[in-house]
Coordinates of C-alpha atoms in Angstrom, one line a residue:
M972 CA 50.5 88.2 68.9
P973 CA 53.4 87.1 66.7
E974 CA 55.2 84.0 67.3
T975 CA 58.4 83.6 68.9
N976 CA 59.8 80.6 67.8
G977 CA 62.4 82.5 65.3
T978 CA 60.7 82.3 62.6
Q979 CA 60.9 84.9 60.6
L980 CA 58.2 88.1 60.3
T981 CA 57.4 89.7 57.0
E982 CA 57.0 93.1 57.1
E983 CA 53.2 93.0 57.2
E984 CA 53.5 91.0 60.1
I985 CA 56.1 93.5 61.4
K986 CA 53.9 96.8 60.3
S987 CA 50.9 95.1 61.9
F988 CA 52.4 94.7 65.7
G989 CA 54.5 97.7 64.8
P990 CA 56.8 98.5 68.2
L991 CA 56.5 94.5 70.1
A992 CA 57.2 93.2 65.8
K993 CA 60.3 95.4 66.0
S994 CA 61.3 94.6 69.1
L995 CA 61.2 90.7 69.4
E996 CA 62.5 91.3 66.4
E997 CA 66.0 93.2 67.3
R998 CA 66.0 90.0 70.4
R999 CA 66.2 87.7 68.3
A1000 CA 68.8 88.8 66.2
A1001 CA 71.3 89.2 69.4
G1002 CA 70.6 85.4 69.9
P1003 CA 69.5 83.5 72.5
K1004 CA 69.8 84.6 76.4
V1005 CA 69.6 82.8 79.7
T1006 CA 68.4 83.9 81.8
T1007 CA 69.8 84.5 85.1
A1008 CA 67.6 83.1 88.2
Y1009 CA 69.0 79.4 87.8
P1010 CA 71.2 77.5 90.0
S1011 CA 74.3 76.9 89.9
G1012 CA 77.1 74.1 90.1
P1013 CA 75.9 69.6 89.9
P1014 CA 72.5 69.6 89.9
Q1015 CA 70.7 68.4 93.1
G1016 CA 67.8 66.4 93.2
M1017 CA 65.2 67.9 90.3
Q1018 CA 67.1 70.3 89.2
A1019 CA 68.6 67.5 87.2
Y1020 CA 64.9 67.5 85.1
L1021 CA 64.2 71.7 85.1
G1022 CA 63.4 72.9 81.7
P1023 CA 65.9 75.9 80.3
S1024 CA 64.5 78.5 83.1
M1025 CA 62.7 77.7 86.3
F1026 CA 59.7 79.4 85.0
Q1027 CA 58.6 76.6 82.2
P1028 CA 57.7 73.3 84.2
H1029 CA 60.5 70.7 85.3
R1030 CA 60.6 68.1 82.8
A1031 CA 58.3 66.6 85.7
R1032 CA 56.9 63.8 82.8
Q1033 CA 60.1 62.5 82.3
A1034 CA 61.5 62.3 86.0
I1035 CA 58.7 60.0 86.7
R1036 CA 59.4 57.7 84.3
D1037 CA 63.1 57.7 84.8
A1038 CA 61.7 56.3 87.9
H1039 CA 59.6 53.7 87.3
E1040 CA 61.9 52.2 85.0
K1041 CA 64.4 52.6 88.0
K1042 CA 66.8 54.8 86.7
I1043 CA 66.1 57.5 89.7
P1044 CA 64.8 56.9 93.2
P1045 CA 61.1 57.2 92.9
L1046 CA 60.7 61.7 94.4
I1047 CA 59.9 61.7 97.6
G1048 CA 57.3 64.1 98.4
F1049 CA 55.8 66.7 100.5
Y1050 CA 52.0 67.2 101.0
A1051 CA 51.1 71.2 101.2
G1052 CA 48.2 71.0 102.3
L1053 CA 47.2 74.6 104.1
S1054 CA 47.7 76.4 101.3
S1055 CA 50.1 78.7 103.6
I1056 CA 52.8 80.8 101.8
P1057 CA 55.3 81.3 104.5
L1058 CA 54.9 77.9 105.4
M1059 CA 56.2 77.0 101.5
R1060 CA 58.8 79.6 101.5
Y1061 CA 60.3 77.8 104.9
M1062 CA 59.9 74.2 103.4
A1063 CA 61.0 74.7 100.0
P1064 CA 64.6 75.0 100.4
F1065 CA 64.5 71.6 102.4
G1066 CA 64.8 70.1 99.2
F1067 CA 61.7 67.7 98.3
D1068 CA 61.3 66.0 95.0
V1069 CA 57.6 66.8 94.8
V1070 CA 55.4 69.2 97.2
W1071 CA 51.4 68.1 96.5
I1072 CA 49.7 72.2 96.7
D1073 CA 45.6 70.9 97.0
W1074 CA 43.9 72.7 95.8
E1075 CA 40.6 71.2 95.6
H1076 CA 40.6 70.8 99.4
T1077 CA 41.6 74.0 100.5
S1078 CA 40.0 77.9 100.3
C1079 CA 43.0 78.3 97.2
N1080 CA 42.8 81.4 94.9
V1081 CA 44.7 81.4 91.5
E1082 CA 47.3 83.9 93.1
T1083 CA 47.9 82.2 95.9
M1084 CA 48.3 79.2 93.8
T1085 CA 51.1 80.6 91.7
S1086 CA 52.2 81.8 94.5
L1087 CA 52.9 78.9 95.9
V1088 CA 54.0 77.2 92.9
H1089 CA 56.4 79.7 92.3
D1090 CA 58.2 79.7 95.9
A1091 CA 58.7 75.8 95.4
I1092 CA 60.2 76.2 92.4
F1093 CA 63.0 79.2 92.8
M1094 CA 63.0 78.6 96.6
S1095 CA 64.0 75.2 96.1
Q1096 CA 66.4 76.5 93.3
G1097 CA 64.6 73.8 91.0
K1098 CA 65.1 70.9 93.3
T1099 CA 61.3 70.2 94.1
I1100 CA 58.5 69.9 91.3
P1101 CA 55.5 71.5 92.0
F1102 CA 52.1 69.1 91.6
V1103 CA 49.4 70.5 91.6
R1104 CA 45.8 69.4 92.8
V1105 CA 43.0 71.1 90.9
P1106 CA 39.4 71.6 91.6
G1107 CA 37.5 69.9 89.8
H1108 CA 38.4 68.9 86.4
D1109 CA 37.4 72.4 85.3
H1110 CA 39.0 72.7 81.6
A1111 CA 40.2 76.6 82.9
A1112 CA 42.0 76.1 86.3
I1113 CA 43.7 73.2 84.4
G1114 CA 45.6 76.1 82.4
F1115 CA 46.0 78.0 85.5
A1116 CA 48.0 75.6 87.5
L1117 CA 50.2 74.4 84.1
D1118 CA 50.7 78.0 83.6
A1119 CA 52.1 78.4 87.0
G1120 CA 54.5 75.9 86.4
A1121 CA 53.4 73.0 88.4
S1122 CA 52.1 69.6 86.6
I1123 CA 48.7 68.8 87.7
V1124 CA 47.0 66.3 89.6
I1125 CA 42.9 65.2 88.9
P1126 CA 41.4 64.1 91.4
Q1127 CA 38.2 61.2 91.4
L1128 CA 38.6 60.2 87.4
E1129 CA 36.0 58.1 86.5
T1130 CA 35.6 58.0 82.8
V1131 CA 36.8 57.7 79.7
E1132 CA 34.9 61.2 78.8
E1133 CA 36.7 62.7 81.2
A1134 CA 40.2 61.5 80.8
K1135 CA 39.7 62.7 77.3
H1136 CA 38.4 66.7 78.2
V1137 CA 40.9 66.7 81.1
M1138 CA 43.7 65.5 79.3
S1139 CA 42.4 67.8 76.2
S1140 CA 42.5 70.4 79.0
S1141 CA 46.7 70.0 79.4
K1142 CA 48.0 70.1 76.2
F1143 CA 49.0 72.5 73.5
G1144 CA 47.5 71.6 70.0
T1145 CA 45.1 69.5 68.0
K1146 CA 48.4 66.1 67.0
N1147 CA 47.9 66.0 71.2
R1148 CA 44.6 66.0 70.9
G1149 CA 44.5 69.5 72.5
T1150 CA 42.4 72.3 72.8
R1151 CA 45.1 73.9 75.9
S1152 CA 44.8 78.0 75.6
A1153 CA 48.7 79.5 75.4
P1154 CA 49.6 82.6 78.1
P1155 CA 51.1 84.6 75.5
F1156 CA 53.0 87.0 79.1
R1157 CA 53.7 84.5 80.9
L1158 CA 56.9 84.0 79.7
I1159 CA 59.3 86.3 78.4
P1160 CA 60.3 86.4 75.0
T1161 CA 63.3 85.5 73.7
L1162 CA 64.4 85.2 78.1
T1163 CA 62.7 82.8 79.7
D1164 CA 60.5 80.8 76.0
Q1165 CA 63.5 78.6 74.9
G1166 CA 62.4 75.0 74.1
Y1167 CA 63.8 72.3 75.9
D1168 CA 64.6 70.6 72.4
G1169 CA 66.2 73.3 70.9
A1170 CA 63.9 72.3 67.5
R1171 CA 60.3 73.0 68.7
D1172 CA 58.8 76.1 70.6
V1173 CA 58.1 76.9 73.7
W1174 CA 54.6 75.4 74.1
Q1175 CA 55.0 72.3 72.0
N1176 CA 57.7 71.1 74.6
W1177 CA 56.0 71.6 77.9
N1178 CA 53.5 68.9 76.4
D1179 CA 56.7 67.0 77.3
Q1180 CA 57.3 68.8 80.7
A1181 CA 54.6 68.5 82.2
A1182 CA 53.2 66.3 83.7
V1183 CA 49.5 64.2 84.9
M1184 CA 48.6 62.6 87.4
V1185 CA 45.3 61.0 88.2
Q1186 CA 43.1 59.8 91.0
I1187 CA 41.0 56.9 90.5
E1188 CA 39.0 57.5 93.7
S1189 CA 35.6 55.2 93.3
L1190 CA 34.5 51.1 92.1
A1191 CA 33.3 53.0 88.4
G1192 CA 36.9 54.7 88.0
I1193 CA 38.8 51.3 89.3
N1194 CA 36.6 48.8 86.2
N1195 CA 37.1 51.9 84.0
L1196 CA 40.9 52.5 83.8
D1197 CA 41.3 50.0 81.5
A1198 CA 39.6 51.7 78.7
I1199 CA 40.6 55.2 80.5
L1200 CA 44.0 54.4 79.7
T1201 CA 44.5 52.8 76.3
E1202 CA 42.0 55.9 75.3
C1203 CA 44.3 58.4 77.4
P1204 CA 47.7 56.8 77.0
D1205 CA 49.6 60.3 77.1
I1206 CA 48.5 59.8 81.6
D1207 CA 51.6 60.1 83.1
V1208 CA 50.8 58.4 86.8
V1209 CA 47.7 57.1 88.8
W1210 CA 47.4 56.9 92.4
L1211 CA 44.4 55.6 94.3
G1212 CA 42.8 57.6 96.4
A1213 CA 41.9 54.7 98.7
L1214 CA 39.8 56.4 101.4
D1215 CA 37.5 58.4 98.5
C1216 CA 37.1 54.7 97.1
R1217 CA 35.4 53.1 100.0
I1218 CA 33.8 56.5 101.5
S1219 CA 32.0 55.6 97.9
M1220 CA 32.2 51.7 98.3
N1221 CA 29.7 52.7 101.4
L1222 CA 32.4 50.9 103.4
P1223 CA 34.0 52.8 106.7
A1224 CA 36.7 55.3 105.6
N1225 CA 39.5 54.1 108.0
F1226 CA 42.0 55.5 106.5
G1227 CA 41.5 54.0 102.9
M1228 CA 42.8 49.9 104.8
G1229 CA 40.8 47.3 104.8
S1230 CA 40.4 43.9 104.6
E1231 CA 36.5 43.2 102.7
P1232 CA 36.5 41.3 100.2
E1233 CA 34.8 43.0 97.6
W1234 CA 38.0 45.9 98.7
L1235 CA 40.2 43.7 98.5
E1236 CA 39.7 42.7 94.6
A1237 CA 38.4 46.2 93.9
K1238 CA 42.8 46.6 95.0
E1239 CA 44.0 44.0 92.9
K1240 CA 42.3 44.7 90.0
F1241 CA 43.0 48.5 90.3
Y1242 CA 47.1 47.3 90.6
A1243 CA 46.8 44.2 88.0
T1244 CA 45.9 47.6 85.3
L1245 CA 48.7 49.6 85.7
K1246 CA 50.7 46.6 85.4
K1247 CA 48.7 46.0 82.0
H1248 CA 49.8 49.6 81.0
N1249 CA 53.2 49.9 82.8
K1250 CA 52.1 53.3 84.5
P1251 CA 53.8 54.7 86.9
L1252 CA 52.3 53.9 90.2
A1253 CA 52.3 57.2 92.9
G1254 CA 50.7 57.0 96.6
F1255 CA 51.4 58.1 100.5
C1256 CA 54.3 56.4 102.9
F1257 CA 54.1 57.9 106.2
A1258 CA 55.9 55.1 107.9
P1259 CA 59.8 54.6 107.8
G1260 CA 62.4 51.9 107.7
D1261 CA 61.0 48.9 106.3
A1262 CA 57.6 49.9 104.8
L1263 CA 59.0 52.9 103.1
T1264 CA 62.2 51.0 101.3
E1265 CA 58.6 48.3 100.5
A1266 CA 56.7 50.6 99.1
A1267 CA 60.2 52.2 97.0
Q1268 CA 59.9 49.1 95.4
E1269 CA 56.2 49.4 93.1
H1270 CA 55.8 53.4 93.2
S1271 CA 57.7 55.3 91.0
M1272 CA 56.3 58.6 94.0
I1273 CA 55.7 58.8 97.4
L1274 CA 54.7 61.2 99.2
H1275 CA 56.6 60.6 103.2
G1276 CA 55.3 64.3 105.2
A1277 CA 52.9 66.6 105.6
D1278 CA 52.0 69.6 106.9
V1279 CA 48.9 69.4 108.2
T1280 CA 50.5 65.1 110.1
K1281 CA 53.6 67.4 111.4
L1282 CA 50.7 70.3 112.9
L1283 CA 48.9 67.2 114.2
E1284 CA 52.0 66.2 116.0
L1285 CA 51.3 69.7 118.5
Q1286 CA 48.6 67.7 119.9
Q1287 CA 50.0 65.0 122.0
E1288 CA 53.3 68.1 122.5
L1289 CA 50.5 69.6 123.8
A1290 CA 49.1 67.2 125.9
S1291 CA 53.0 66.0 127.3
A1292 CA 53.3 69.7 128.5
R1293 CA 50.5 70.1 130.6
E1294 CA 51.0 66.4 132.2
A1295 CA 54.5 67.1 133.1
V1296 CA 53.7 71.2 134.4
K1297 CA 50.2 70.1 136.3
G1298 CA 52.2 69.0 139.6
V1299 CA 52.9 72.8 140.7
V1300 CA 49.5 73.3 141.0
K1301 CA 48.9 73.1 145.2
Q1302 CA 46.5 71.7 147.2

């Protein structure tokens, strides 16, 4: 494929690519276009961090850094644990800053994941940034999620070697130690493939748009975190997977909570390492009020709701309903 970054094609290239090359040349000559699928009016929420097209990722890296530096409040997110397209379409207009799409722990195929990402972006009119938790560290899975226009969450990161692999899989170009393949027809030439900064091509800009979050979910990961962040400074945000971490340490799961000395020591080391590297922190906080205000002091991204927890409330509602109607039974 000929490049679409404005470079003039040679006569030989035009002959080689035939009508396609001629079409691209004609498009360039007509000047840049702006996609009509774009919100109008003052930006709301994460609309301020949209790329040149909603087919591209948000400038999520900048949004997280701005939240970390207290230029904006922490990003408030919603955990989509059921991979349900109808639920995503219902929730998208709410305007959460972030939606976490859990591809790791649901029976979700590539097509469903891609639809969830697109629905989150387009049906929120750009107000919501989708983050996809990919299933493991697979190069292809990372590419699928990024190609869809999402930022990504890497689970169970433990070693420098793993970190280098996933960061390489998420970046274009050797300057970024990248091995990611550019999707030739994910974007439409001259219509949705403009570079954000107007100077570099879309793929170079994309490196600076989509964010990479890593989850540290074991004691080994905590012990190696300093080296991981030293060797891979482009990691954007870190999450302590407390539930898996406690299980890996042979402690009771207890929803990721506990006061055992070894657990408190591990957490202290994790937070000290993040502070050393000045890295943003993400995590859950389902509690309202003061607890949420306190979490906002340290977190740049907070997941504050989930489809699964809201559905769990139906269990209590059912119990209350049964209690309310049981008196009508005649003895």
